[in-house]
Short mmCIF file of C-alpha atoms in Angstrom, two decimals:
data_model
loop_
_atom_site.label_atom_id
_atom_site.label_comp_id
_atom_site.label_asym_id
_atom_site.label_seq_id
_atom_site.Cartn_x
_atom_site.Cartn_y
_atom_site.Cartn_z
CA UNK P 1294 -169.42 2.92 159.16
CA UNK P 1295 -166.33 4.44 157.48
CA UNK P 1296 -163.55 3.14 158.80
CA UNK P 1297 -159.33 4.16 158.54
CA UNK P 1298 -157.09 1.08 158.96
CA UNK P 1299 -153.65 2.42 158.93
CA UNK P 1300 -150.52 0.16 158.82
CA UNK P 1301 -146.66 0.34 158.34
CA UNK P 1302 -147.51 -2.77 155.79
CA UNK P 1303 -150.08 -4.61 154.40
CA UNK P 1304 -150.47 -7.74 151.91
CA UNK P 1305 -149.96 -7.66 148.93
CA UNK P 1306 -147.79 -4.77 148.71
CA UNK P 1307 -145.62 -5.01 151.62
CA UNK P 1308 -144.86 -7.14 154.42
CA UNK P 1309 -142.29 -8.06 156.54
CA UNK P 1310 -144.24 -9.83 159.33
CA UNK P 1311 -147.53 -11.05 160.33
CA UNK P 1312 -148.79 -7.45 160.64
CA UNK P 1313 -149.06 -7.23 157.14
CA UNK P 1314 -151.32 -10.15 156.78
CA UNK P 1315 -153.89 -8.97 159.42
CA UNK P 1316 -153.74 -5.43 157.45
CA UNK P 1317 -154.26 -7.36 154.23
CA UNK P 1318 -157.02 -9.49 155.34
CA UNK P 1319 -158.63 -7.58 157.93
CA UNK P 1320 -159.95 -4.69 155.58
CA UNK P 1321 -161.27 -7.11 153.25
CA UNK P 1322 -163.44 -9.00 155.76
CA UNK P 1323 -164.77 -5.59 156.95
CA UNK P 1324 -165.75 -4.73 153.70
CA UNK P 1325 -167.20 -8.05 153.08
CA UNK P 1326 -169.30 -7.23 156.11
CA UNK P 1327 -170.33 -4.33 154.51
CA UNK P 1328 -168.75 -1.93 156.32
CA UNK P 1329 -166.41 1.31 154.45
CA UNK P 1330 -162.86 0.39 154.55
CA UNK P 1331 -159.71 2.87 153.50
CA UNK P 1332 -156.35 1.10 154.66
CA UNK P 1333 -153.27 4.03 153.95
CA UNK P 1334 -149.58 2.81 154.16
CA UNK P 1335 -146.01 3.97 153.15
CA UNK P 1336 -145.69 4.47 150.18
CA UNK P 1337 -142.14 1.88 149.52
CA UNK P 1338 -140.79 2.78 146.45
CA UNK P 1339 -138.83 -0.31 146.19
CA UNK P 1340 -141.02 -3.22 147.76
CA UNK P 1341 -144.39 -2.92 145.46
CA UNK P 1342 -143.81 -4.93 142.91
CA UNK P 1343 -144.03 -3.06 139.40
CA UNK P 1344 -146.87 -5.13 138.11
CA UNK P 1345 -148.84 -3.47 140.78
CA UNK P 1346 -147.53 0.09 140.32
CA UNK P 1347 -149.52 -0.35 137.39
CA UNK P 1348 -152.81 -0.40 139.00
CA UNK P 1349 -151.70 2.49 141.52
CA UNK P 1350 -152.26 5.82 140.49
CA UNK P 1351 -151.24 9.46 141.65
CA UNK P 1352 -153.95 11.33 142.80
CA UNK P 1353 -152.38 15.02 144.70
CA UNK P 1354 -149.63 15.60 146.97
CA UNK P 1355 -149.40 17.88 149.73
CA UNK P 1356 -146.69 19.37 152.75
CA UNK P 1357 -146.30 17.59 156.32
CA UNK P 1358 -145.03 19.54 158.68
CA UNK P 1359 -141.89 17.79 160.45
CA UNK P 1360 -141.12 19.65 163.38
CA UNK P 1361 -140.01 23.10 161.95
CA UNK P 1362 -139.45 21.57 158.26
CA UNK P 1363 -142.50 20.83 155.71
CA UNK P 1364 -142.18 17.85 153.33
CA UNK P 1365 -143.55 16.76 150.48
CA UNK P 1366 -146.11 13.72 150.44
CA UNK P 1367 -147.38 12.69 147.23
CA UNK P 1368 -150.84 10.48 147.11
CA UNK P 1369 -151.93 7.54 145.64
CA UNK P 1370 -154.54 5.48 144.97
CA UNK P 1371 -155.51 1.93 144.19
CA UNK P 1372 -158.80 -0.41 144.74
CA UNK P 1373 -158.68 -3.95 145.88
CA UNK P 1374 -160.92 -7.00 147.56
CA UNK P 1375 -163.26 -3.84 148.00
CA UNK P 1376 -160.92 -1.56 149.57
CA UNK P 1377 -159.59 1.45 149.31
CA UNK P 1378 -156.20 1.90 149.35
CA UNK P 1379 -154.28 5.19 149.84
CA UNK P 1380 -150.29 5.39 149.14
CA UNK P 1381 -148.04 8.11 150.96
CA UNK P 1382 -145.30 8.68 149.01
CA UNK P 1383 -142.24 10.76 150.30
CA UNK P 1384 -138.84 8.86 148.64
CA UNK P 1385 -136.67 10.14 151.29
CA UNK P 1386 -138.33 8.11 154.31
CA UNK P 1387 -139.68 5.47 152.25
CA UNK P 1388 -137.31 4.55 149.25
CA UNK P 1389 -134.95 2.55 150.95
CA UNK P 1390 -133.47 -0.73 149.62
CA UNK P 1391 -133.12 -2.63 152.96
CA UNK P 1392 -136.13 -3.94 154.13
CA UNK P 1393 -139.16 -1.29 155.59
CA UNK P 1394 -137.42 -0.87 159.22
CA UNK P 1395 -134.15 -0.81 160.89
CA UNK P 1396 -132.89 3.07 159.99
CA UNK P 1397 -131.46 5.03 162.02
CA UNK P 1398 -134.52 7.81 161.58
CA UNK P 1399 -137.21 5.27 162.16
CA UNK P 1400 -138.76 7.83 164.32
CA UNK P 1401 -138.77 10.44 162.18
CA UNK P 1402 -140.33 8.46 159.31
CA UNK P 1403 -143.00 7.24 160.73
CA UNK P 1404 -143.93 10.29 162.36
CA UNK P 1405 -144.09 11.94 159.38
CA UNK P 1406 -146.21 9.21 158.09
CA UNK P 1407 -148.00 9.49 160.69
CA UNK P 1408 -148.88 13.11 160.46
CA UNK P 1409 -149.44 13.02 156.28
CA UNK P 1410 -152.29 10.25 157.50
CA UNK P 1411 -153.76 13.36 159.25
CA UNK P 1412 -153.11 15.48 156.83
CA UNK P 1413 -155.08 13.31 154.42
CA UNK P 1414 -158.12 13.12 156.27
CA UNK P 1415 -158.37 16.32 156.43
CA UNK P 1416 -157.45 18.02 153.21
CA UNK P 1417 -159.55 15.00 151.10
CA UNK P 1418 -162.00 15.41 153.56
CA UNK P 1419 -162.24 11.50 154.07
CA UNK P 1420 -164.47 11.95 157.36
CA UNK P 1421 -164.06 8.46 158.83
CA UNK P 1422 -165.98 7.10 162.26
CA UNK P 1423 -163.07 4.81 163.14
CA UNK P 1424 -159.24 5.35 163.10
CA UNK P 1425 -157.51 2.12 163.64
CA UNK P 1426 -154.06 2.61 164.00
CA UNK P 1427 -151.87 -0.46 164.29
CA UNK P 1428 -147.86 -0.92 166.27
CA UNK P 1429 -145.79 1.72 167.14
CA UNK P 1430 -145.16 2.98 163.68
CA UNK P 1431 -148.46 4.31 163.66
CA UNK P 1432 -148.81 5.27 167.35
CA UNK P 1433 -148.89 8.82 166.74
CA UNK P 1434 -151.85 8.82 164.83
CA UNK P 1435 -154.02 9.32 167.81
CA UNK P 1436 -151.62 11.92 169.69
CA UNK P 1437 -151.54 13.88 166.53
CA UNK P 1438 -154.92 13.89 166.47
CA UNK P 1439 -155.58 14.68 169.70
CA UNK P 1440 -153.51 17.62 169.64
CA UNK P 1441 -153.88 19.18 166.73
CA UNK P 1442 -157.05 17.76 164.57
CA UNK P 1443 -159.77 17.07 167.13
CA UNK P 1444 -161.28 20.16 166.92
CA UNK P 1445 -160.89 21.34 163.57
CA UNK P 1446 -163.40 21.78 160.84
CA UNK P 1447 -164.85 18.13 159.20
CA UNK P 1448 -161.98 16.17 161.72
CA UNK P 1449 -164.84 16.09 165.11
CA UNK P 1450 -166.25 12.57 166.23
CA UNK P 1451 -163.37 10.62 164.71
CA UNK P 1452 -162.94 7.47 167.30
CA UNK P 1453 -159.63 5.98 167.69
CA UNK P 1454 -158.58 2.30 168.44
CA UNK P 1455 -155.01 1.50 168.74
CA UNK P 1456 -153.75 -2.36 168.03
CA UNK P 1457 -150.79 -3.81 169.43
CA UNK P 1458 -149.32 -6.49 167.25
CA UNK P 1459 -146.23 -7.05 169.21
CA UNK P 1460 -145.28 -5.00 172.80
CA UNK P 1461 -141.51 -5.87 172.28
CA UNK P 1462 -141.30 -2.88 169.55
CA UNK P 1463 -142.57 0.23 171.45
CA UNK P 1464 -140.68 3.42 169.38
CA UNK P 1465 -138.20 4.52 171.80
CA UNK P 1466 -136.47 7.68 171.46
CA UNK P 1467 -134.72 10.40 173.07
CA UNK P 1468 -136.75 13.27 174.92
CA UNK P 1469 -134.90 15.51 172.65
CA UNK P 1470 -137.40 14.74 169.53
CA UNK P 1471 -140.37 15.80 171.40
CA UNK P 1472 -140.51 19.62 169.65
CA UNK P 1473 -137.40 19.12 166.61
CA UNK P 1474 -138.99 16.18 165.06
CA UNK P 1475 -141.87 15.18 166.14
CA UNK P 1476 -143.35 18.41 166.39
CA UNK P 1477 -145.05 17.88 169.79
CA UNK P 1478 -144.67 20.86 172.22
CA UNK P 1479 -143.23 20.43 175.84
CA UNK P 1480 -146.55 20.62 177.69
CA UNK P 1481 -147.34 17.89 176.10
CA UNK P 1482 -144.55 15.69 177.06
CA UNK P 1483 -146.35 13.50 180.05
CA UNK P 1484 -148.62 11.81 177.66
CA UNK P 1485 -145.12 11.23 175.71
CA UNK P 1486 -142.22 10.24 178.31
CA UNK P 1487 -141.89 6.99 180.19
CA UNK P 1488 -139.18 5.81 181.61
CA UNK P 1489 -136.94 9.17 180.81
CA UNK P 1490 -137.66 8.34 176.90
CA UNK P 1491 -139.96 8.96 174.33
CA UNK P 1492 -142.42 6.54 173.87
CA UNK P 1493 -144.34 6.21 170.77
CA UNK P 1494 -146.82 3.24 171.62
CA UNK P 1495 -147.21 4.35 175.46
CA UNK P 1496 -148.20 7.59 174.16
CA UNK P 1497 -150.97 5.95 171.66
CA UNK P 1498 -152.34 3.75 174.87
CA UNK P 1499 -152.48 6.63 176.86
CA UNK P 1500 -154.91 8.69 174.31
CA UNK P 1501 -156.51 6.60 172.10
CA UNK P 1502 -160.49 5.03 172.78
CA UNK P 1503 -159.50 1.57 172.81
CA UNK P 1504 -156.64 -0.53 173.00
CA UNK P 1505 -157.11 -3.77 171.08
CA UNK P 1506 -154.67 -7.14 170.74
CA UNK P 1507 -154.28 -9.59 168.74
CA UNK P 1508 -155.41 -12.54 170.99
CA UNK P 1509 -157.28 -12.41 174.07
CA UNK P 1510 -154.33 -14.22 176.54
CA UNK P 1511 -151.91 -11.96 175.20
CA UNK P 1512 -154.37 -8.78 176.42
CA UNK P 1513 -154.04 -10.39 179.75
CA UNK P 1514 -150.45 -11.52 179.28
CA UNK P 1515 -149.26 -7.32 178.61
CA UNK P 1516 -150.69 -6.85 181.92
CA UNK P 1517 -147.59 -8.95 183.74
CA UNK P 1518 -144.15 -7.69 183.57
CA UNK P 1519 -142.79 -10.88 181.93
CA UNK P 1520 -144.81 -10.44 178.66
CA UNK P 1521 -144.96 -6.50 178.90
CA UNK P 1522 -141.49 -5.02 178.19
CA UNK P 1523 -141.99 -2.38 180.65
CA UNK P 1524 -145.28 -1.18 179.64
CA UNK P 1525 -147.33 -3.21 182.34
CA UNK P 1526 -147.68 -0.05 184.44
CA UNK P 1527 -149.48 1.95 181.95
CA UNK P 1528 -151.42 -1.20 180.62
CA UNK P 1529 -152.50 -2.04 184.14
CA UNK P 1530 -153.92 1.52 184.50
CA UNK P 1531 -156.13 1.20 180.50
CA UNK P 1532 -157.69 -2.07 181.35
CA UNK P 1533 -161.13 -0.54 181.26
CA UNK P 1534 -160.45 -0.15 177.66
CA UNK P 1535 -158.20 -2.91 176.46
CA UNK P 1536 -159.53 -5.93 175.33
CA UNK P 1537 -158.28 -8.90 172.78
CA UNK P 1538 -159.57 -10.41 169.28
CA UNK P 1539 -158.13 -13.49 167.70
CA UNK P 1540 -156.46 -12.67 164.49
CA UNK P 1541 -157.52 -14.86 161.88
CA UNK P 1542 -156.31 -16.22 157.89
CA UNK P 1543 -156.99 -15.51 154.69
CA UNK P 1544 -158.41 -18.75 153.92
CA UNK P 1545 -158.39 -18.41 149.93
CA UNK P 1546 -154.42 -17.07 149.89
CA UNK P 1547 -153.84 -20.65 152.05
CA UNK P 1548 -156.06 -23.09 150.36
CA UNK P 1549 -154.45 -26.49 149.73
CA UNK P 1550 -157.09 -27.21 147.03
CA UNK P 1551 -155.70 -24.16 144.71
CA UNK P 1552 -152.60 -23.61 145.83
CA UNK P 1553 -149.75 -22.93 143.13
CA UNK P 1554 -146.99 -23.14 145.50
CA UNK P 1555 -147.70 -26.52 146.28
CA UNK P 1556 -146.67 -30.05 144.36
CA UNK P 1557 -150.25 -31.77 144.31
CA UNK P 1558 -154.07 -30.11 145.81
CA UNK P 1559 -155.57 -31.88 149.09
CA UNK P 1560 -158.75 -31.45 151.04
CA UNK P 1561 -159.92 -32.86 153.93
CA UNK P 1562 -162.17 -34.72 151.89
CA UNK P 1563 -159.12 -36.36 149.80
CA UNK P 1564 -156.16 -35.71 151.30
CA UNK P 1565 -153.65 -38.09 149.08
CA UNK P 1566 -152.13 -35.16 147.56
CA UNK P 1567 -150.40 -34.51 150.80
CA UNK P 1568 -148.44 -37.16 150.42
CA UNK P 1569 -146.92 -36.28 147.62
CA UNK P 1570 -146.35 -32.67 149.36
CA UNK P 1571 -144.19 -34.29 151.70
CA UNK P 1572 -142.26 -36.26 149.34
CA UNK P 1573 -141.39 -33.61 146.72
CA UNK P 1574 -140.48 -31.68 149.99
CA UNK P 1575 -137.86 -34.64 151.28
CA UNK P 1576 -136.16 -34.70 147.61
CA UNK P 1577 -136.67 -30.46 147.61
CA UNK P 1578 -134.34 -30.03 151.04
CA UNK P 1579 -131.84 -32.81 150.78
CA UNK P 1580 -133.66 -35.51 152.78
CA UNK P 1581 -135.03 -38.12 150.67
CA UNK P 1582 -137.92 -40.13 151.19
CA UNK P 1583 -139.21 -43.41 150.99
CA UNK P 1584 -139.83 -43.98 155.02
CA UNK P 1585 -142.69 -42.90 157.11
CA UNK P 1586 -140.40 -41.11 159.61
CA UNK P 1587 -142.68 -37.65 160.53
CA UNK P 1588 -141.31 -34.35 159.36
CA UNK P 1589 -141.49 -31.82 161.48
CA UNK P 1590 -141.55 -28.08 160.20
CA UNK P 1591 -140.16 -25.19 161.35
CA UNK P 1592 -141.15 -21.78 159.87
CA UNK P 1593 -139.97 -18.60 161.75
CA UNK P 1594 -138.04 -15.78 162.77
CA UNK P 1595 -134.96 -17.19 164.66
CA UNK P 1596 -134.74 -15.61 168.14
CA UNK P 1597 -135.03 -15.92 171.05
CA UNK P 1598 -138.91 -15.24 171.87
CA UNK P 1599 -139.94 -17.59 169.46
CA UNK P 1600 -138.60 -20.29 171.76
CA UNK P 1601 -135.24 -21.65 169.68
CA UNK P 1602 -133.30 -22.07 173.16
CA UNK P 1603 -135.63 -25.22 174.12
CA UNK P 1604 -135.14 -26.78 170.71
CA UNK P 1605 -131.15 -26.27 170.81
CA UNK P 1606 -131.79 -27.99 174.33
CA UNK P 1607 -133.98 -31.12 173.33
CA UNK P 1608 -132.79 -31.04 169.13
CA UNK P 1609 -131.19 -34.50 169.54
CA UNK P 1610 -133.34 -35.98 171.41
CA UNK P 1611 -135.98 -34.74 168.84
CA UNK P 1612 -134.29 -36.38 166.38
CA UNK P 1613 -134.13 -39.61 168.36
CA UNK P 1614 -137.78 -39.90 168.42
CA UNK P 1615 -137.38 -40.75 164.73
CA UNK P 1616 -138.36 -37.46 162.95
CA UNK P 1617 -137.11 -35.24 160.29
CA UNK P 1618 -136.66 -31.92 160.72
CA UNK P 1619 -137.70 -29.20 158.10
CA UNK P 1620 -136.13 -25.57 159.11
CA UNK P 1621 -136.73 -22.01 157.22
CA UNK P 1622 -135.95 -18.72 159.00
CA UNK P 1623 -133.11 -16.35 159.82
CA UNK P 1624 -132.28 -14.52 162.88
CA UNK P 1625 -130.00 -14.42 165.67
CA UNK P 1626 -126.26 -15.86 164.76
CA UNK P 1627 -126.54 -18.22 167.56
CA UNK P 1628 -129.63 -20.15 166.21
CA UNK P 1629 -128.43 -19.63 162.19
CA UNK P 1630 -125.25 -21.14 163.37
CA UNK P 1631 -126.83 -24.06 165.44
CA UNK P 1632 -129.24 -24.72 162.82
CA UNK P 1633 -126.44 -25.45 160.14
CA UNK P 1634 -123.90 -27.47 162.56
CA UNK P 1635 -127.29 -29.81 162.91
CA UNK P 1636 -127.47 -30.02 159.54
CA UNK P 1637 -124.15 -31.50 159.14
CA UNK P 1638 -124.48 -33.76 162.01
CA UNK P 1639 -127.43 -35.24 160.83
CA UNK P 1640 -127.56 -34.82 156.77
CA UNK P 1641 -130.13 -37.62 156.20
CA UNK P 1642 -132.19 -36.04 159.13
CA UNK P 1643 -132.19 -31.80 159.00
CA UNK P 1644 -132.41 -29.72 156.72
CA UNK P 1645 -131.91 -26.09 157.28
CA UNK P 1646 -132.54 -23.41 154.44
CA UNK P 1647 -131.47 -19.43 156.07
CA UNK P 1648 -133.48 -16.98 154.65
CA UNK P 1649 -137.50 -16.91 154.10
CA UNK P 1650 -138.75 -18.15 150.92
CA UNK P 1651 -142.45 -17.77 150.67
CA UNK P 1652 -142.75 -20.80 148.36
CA UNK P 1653 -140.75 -22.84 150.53
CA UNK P 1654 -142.91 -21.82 153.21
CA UNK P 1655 -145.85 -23.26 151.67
CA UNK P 1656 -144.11 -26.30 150.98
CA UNK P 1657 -143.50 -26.75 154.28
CA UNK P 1658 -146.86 -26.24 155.72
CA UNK P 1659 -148.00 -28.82 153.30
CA UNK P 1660 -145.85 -31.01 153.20
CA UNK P 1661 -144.84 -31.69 156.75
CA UNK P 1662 -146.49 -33.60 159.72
CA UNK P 1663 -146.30 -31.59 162.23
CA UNK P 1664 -145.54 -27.77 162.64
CA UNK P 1665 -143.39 -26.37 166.20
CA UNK P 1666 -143.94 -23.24 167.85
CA UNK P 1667 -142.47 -23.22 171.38
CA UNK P 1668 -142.67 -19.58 171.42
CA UNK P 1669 -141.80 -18.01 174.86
CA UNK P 1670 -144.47 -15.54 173.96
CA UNK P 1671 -146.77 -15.22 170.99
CA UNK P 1672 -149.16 -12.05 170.77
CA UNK P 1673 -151.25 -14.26 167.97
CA UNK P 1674 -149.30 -16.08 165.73
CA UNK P 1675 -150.93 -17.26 162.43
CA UNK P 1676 -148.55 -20.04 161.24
CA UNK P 1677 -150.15 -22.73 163.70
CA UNK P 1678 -153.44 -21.70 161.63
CA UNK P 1679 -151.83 -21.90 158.21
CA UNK P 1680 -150.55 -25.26 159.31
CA UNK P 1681 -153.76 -26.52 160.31
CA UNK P 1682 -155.30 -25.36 156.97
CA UNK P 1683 -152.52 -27.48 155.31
CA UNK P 1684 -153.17 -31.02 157.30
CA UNK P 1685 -149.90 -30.14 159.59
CA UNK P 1686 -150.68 -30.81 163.09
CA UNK P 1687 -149.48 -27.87 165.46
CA UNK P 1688 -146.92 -28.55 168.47
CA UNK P 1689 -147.27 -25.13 170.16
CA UNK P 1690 -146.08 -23.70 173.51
CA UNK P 1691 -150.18 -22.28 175.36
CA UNK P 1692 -148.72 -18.64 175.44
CA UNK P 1693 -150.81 -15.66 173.68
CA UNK P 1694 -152.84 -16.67 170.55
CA UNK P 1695 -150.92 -20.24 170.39
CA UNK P 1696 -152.91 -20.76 173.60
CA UNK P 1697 -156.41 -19.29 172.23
CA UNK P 1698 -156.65 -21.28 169.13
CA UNK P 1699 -154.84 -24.63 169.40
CA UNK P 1700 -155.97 -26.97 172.51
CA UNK P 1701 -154.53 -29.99 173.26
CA UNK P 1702 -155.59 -33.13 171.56
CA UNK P 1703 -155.75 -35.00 174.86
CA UNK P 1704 -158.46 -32.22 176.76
CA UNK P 1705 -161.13 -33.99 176.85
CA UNK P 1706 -161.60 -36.94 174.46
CA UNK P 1707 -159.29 -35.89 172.02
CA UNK P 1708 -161.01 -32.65 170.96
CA UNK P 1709 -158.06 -30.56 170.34
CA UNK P 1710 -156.67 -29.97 167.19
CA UNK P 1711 -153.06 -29.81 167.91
CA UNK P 1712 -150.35 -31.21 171.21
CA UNK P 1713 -149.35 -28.25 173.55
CA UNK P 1714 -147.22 -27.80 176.86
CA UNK P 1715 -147.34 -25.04 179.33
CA UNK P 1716 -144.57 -24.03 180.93
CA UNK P 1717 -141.29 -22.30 179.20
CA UNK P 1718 -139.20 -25.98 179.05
CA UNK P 1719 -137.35 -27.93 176.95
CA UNK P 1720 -138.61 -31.15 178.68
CA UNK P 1721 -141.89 -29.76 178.79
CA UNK P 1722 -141.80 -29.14 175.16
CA UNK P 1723 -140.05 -32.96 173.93
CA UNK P 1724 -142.84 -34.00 176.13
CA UNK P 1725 -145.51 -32.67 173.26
CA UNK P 1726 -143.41 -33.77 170.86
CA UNK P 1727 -143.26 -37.04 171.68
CA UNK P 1728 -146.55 -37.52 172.52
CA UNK P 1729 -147.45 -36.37 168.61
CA UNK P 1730 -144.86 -38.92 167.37
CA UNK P 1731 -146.05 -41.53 169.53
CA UNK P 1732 -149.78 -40.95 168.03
CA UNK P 1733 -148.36 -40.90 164.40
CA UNK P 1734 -146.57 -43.78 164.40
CA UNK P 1735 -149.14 -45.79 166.72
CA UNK P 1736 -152.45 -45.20 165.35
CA UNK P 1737 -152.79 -43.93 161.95
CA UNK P 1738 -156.81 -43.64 161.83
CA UNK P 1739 -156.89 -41.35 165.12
CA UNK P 1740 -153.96 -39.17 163.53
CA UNK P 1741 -155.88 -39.04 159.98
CA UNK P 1742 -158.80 -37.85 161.98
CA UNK P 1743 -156.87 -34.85 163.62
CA UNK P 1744 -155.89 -33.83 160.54
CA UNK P 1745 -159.01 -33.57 158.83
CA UNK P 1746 -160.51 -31.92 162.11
CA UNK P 1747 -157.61 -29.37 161.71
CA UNK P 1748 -158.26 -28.89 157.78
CA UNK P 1749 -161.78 -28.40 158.75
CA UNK P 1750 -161.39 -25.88 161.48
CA UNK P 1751 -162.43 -22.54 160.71
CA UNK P 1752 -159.70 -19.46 161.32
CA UNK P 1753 -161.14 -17.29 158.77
CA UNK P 1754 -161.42 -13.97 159.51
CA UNK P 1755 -165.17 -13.51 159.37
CA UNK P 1756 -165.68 -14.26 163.49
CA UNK P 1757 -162.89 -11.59 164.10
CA UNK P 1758 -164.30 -9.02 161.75
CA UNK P 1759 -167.41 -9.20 163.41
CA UNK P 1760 -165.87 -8.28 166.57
CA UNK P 1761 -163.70 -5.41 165.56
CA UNK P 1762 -167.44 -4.02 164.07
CA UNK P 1763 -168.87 -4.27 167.37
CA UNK P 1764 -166.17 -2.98 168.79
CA UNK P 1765 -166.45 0.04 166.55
CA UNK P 1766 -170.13 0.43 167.27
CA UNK P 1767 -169.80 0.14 170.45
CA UNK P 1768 -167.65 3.57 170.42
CA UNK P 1769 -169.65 5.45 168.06
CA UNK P 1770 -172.53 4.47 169.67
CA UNK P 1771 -174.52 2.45 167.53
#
């Protein structure tokens, strides 16, 4: 099969998120599996690094049409991990120096990337099986299709699967860019509007083949208003075709035996280097060393869905229990702000760097003992994996993917590979927390054995690829 894997970002080139680590790793397990993998993205000017501009190289350009206007899209071309990847180049929407979102004509952007995706197919006469488009950004893929391409010479019996990464971000827009920008005529506008707005991702449920996730809870999760963000009455009505896959790692990029980012290599086999991970992380943030006390990390995005109000509730009584506390992210004011008082109220005991640092990252993951997630919701998440990979023992909240791949060490006979809680509360949470603690400080064989289970547990992406491939077989028939 041929497939199109088309994403606002995509390791290495761009990311922002974890989107751009499924779209970097995903393509590369396909083709591994020997199926035909293109991935197109923005092309952003300022993001990909020059080193690989090097290896990228212009191949044609061509004109999008953007509601009444036509603009230029330039082409390019690169080959990596044995896929092809395709550049759309337009430096008005996509040489910005602020990040790849957040502007004011987000919409119009990505609907013209959307439509020079189109555009592509056709006029380089790529002839895919499978369009998978992924978020809102790419939402339109589908309804362009569908409208305009379906029938068209060399565009016929293209299947299209649409993956939602996170429901929260949706594309939300005035009616009044149906026809002026988006190029969509009124007749058209019921597949488009909910809830008296434009909808980019409702409109990509409504038409597309499939609608995939990123964890199997969270495709039943969408389905109830608290996890939907208003889209639970469409969803409810596209279960027939819904369904969830696990989302998994690129197990070489996190490898603890080759890492560069890291102060010393570990396996599970010999894990003495992690030690010394942890220590050069103590004298790294401020906190010193020289006592067993457990660190716990913290690696996120600070609002309020990834759970931050329970850990402002229970923070001192977390660091009661004994623990130091490791924290890297940026975010809401409120949680920046409560993040840095705590690290002035307890110097020797938090450290709190604002900001995301992917070496630092790494550091973290190998060099602490445990790794929270109290996420009020959690389509996949792929930080309790990374963790896992490192010897860091996940504290997680059983929402979305956090629930899928992490079960708790206590069900049944200590087979889990990490300490979870269920419902959305700080107790609930200090609970797991203290039940990890208690564990690490009380018997130090049973806690070296989670580890190693955890280092040996396998989140590569080869069991998810194989699903997406049936999944794409399944619609052309195969």
């Amino acid at each position: 099969m041929k497939i199109l894997y088309v994403s606002s970002e995509a390791q290495p080139f761009a990311a922002s998120g974890g989107l751009a680590d499924v779209a970097g790793s995903l393509p590369k397990a396909l083709a591994e599996e020997g199926q035909e993998c293109i991935v197109v993205l923005p092309y952003y000017v300022n993001t990909i690094k020059e080193s690989q501009k090097e290896n990228i190289r212009y191949v044609d350009n061509f004109y999008v049409s953007v509601g009444w206007r036509a603009q230029y899209c330039g082409v390019f071309q690169t080959e990596l991990n044995g896929v092809t990847y395709y550049f759309l180049d337009n430096e008005y929407y996509f040489k910005r120096d602020f990040g790849l979102y957040g502007y004011y004509d987000d919409g119009e952007r990505f609907a013209f990337f959307s439509r020079a995706v189109m555009e592509l197919v056709q006029k380089f006469n790529l002839r895919p099986d499978i369009i998978n488009a992924n978020d809102w950004q790419c939402a339109l893929i589908p309804v362009y299709y569908n409208l305009y391409y379906r029938n068209q010479y060399n565009m016929q019996n293209i299947h299209t699967v649409f993956t939602i990464h996170n429901i929260q971000y949706q594309g939300r827009y005035g009616l009044e860019m149906m026809e002026e920008i988006l190029g969509i005529p009124k007749y058209y506008t019921s597949v488009m509007e909910y809830d008296h707005d434009v909808n980019f991702m409702k409109a990509a449920i409504e038409v597309s083949e499939k609608v995939t996730t990123v964890s199997p809870t969270y495709a039943q999760e969408i389905m109830d208003p608290w996890f939907a963000h208003g889209l639970d009455r469409i969803l409810k009505t596209k279960t027939y075709k819904t369904c969830g896959f696990l989302n998994g790692i690129d197990q070489d990029m996190y490898n603890p035996e080759s890492d560069a980012d890291i102060p010393a290599k570990f396996s599970a086999k010999n894990k003495s280097g992690k030690k010394t991970c942890k220590q050069k992380l103590l004298e790294e943030v401020g906190l010193g060393g020289g006592d067993d006390a457990p660190v716990i990390g913290l690696v996120s995005r600070l609002v309020e869905h990834k759970g931050f109000d329970l850990v402002k509730c229970a923070f001192d009584e977390m660091v009661g229990l004994g623990c130091k506390i490791v924290i890297l992210g940026s975010g809401e004011a409120q949680y920046e702000n409560f993040f840095h008082e705590m690290h002035y109220r307890y110097p020797d005991k938090v450290s709190f760097t604002c900001g995301y640092i992917p070496a630092l990252a790494k550091k973290i993951y190998a060099g602490a003992d445990m790794f929270l997630m109290p996420s009020k919701s959690e389509p996949c998440g792929l930080a309790q994996m990374i963790s896992l990979r490192y010897g860091t023992v996940p504290i997680v909240r059983a929402t979305g993917g956090l629930k899928d791949s992490i079960r708790d060490y206590g069900e049944p006979d200590d087979s889990g590979l990490g300490f979870t809680f269920q419902s959305y509360n700080a107790l609930d949470m200090l609970g797991a927390v203290r039940r990890a603690t208690e564990l690490y400080y009380n018997d130090k064989r049973k806690w070296g054995a989670l580890v190693t289970k955890g280092m040996k547990a396998d989140f590569s992406w080869n069991r998810s690829a194989k699903l997406y491939i049936g999944l794409y077989k399944e619609l052309c028939g195969q």
